[in-house]
Short mmCIF file of C-alpha atoms in Angstrom, two decimals:
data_model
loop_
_atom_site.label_atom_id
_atom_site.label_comp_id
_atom_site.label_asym_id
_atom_site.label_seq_id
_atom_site.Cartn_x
_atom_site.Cartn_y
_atom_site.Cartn_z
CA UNK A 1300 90.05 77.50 94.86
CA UNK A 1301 90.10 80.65 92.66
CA UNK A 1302 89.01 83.39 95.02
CA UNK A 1303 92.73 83.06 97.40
CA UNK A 1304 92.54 86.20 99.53
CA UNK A 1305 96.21 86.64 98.91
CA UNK A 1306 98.50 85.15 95.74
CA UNK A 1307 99.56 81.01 96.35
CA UNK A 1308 102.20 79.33 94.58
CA UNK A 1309 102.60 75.87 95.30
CA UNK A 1310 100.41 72.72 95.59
CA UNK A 1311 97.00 72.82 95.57
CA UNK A 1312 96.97 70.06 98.60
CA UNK A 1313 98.21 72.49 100.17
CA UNK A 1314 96.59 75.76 99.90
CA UNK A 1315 93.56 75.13 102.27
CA UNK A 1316 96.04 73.95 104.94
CA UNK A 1317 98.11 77.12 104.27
CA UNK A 1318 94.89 79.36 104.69
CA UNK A 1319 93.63 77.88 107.22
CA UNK A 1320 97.41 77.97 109.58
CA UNK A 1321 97.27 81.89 108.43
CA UNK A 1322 93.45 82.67 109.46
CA UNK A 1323 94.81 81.16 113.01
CA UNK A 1324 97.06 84.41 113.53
CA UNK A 1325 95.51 87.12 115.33
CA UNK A 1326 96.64 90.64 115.05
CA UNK A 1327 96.17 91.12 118.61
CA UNK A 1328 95.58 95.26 118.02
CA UNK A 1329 92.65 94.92 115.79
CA UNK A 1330 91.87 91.38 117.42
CA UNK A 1331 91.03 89.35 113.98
CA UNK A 1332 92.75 87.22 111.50
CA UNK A 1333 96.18 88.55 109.54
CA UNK A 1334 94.44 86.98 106.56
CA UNK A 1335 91.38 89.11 107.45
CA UNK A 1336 93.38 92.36 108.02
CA UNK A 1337 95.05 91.83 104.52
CA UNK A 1338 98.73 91.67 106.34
CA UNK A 1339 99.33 88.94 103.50
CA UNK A 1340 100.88 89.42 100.52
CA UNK A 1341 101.37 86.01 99.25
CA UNK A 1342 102.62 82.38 99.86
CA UNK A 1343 104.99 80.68 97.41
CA UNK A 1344 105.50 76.87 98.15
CA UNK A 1345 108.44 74.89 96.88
CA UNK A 1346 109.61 71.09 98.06
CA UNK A 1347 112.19 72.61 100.59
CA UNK A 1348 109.84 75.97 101.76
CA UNK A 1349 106.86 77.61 102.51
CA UNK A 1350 107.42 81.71 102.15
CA UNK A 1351 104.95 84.04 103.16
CA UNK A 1352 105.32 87.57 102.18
CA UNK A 1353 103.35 90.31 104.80
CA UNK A 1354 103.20 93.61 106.25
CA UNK A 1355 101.70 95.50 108.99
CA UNK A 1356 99.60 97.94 109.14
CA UNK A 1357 102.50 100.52 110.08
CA UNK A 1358 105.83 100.12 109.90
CA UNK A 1359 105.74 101.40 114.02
CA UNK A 1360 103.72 98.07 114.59
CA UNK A 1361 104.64 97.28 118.16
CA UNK A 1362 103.46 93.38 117.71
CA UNK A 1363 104.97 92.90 114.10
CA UNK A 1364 107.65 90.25 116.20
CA UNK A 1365 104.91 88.40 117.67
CA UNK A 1366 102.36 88.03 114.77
CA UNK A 1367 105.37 86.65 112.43
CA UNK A 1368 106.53 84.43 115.21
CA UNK A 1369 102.71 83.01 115.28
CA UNK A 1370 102.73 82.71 111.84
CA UNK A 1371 105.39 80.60 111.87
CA UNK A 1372 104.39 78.12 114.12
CA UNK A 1373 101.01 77.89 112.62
CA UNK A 1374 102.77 77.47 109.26
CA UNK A 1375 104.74 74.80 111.03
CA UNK A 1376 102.02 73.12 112.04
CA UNK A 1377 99.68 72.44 108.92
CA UNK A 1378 102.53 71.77 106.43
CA UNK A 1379 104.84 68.56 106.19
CA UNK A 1380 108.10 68.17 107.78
CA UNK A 1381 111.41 69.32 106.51
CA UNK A 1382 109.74 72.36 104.90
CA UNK A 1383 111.39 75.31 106.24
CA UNK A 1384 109.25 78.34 107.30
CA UNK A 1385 109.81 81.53 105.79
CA UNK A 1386 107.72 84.74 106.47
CA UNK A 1387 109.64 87.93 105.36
CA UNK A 1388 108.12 91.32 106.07
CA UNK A 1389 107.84 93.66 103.34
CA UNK A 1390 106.72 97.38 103.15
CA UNK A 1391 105.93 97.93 99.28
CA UNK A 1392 103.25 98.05 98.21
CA UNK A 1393 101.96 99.91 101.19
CA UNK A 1394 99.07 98.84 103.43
CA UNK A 1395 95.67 100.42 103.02
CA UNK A 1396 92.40 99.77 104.11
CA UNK A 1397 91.82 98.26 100.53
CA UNK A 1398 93.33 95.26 101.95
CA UNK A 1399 90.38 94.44 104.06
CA UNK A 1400 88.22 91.49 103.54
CA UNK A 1401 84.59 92.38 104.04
CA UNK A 1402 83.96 91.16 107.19
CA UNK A 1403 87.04 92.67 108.78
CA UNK A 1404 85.59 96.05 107.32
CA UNK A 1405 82.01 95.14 108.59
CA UNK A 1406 83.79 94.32 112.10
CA UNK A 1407 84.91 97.66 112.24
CA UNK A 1408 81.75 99.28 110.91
CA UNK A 1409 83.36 100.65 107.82
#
């Protein structure tokens, strides 16, 4: 895959898996996928980790705890054992609408 909505490091066996987990999160204030939103940065995979770098849409973002905390689980779910989950908020670059994927954009009639 070539066209990664977000910058993947790691094993190709496990990109899809990786994409998939992420598209599972819901930002529950704009009700569709992180992935969609463009809250991800990037995913670096080594033997002992998966880290996902993401934002919010505003640093104010009442639900940041609970949209990392379901990232993690579905992270924990579609990769093999003894990987340790890491997903690290970050606030540069900032997020724009930019970020959007299409559809998110055509979901909110932009």
């Amino acid at each position: 895959m070539t066209d990664s909505p977000y910058p993947y490091e790691g094993p190709d066996e496990l990109r899809e898996p990786i994409l998939a987990a992420l598209r599972r999160v819901v930002d529950p204030e704009v009700a569709m996928s992180i992935v969609d939103v463009g809250l991800v940065y990037g995913v670096t995979v080594t033997p002992a980790c998966v880290q996902v770098l993401m934002t919010m849409t505003s640093a104010a973002c009442p639900v940041a705890d609970v949209i990392v905390d379901d990232a993690c689980t579905e992270l924990d779910r579609a990769v093999p054992p003894g990987r340790r989950i890491a997903v690290e908020l970050v606030w540069e670059p900032a997020w724009t609408t930019d970020r959007m994927s299409d559809r998110a954009k055509a979901f909110m009639g932009w």
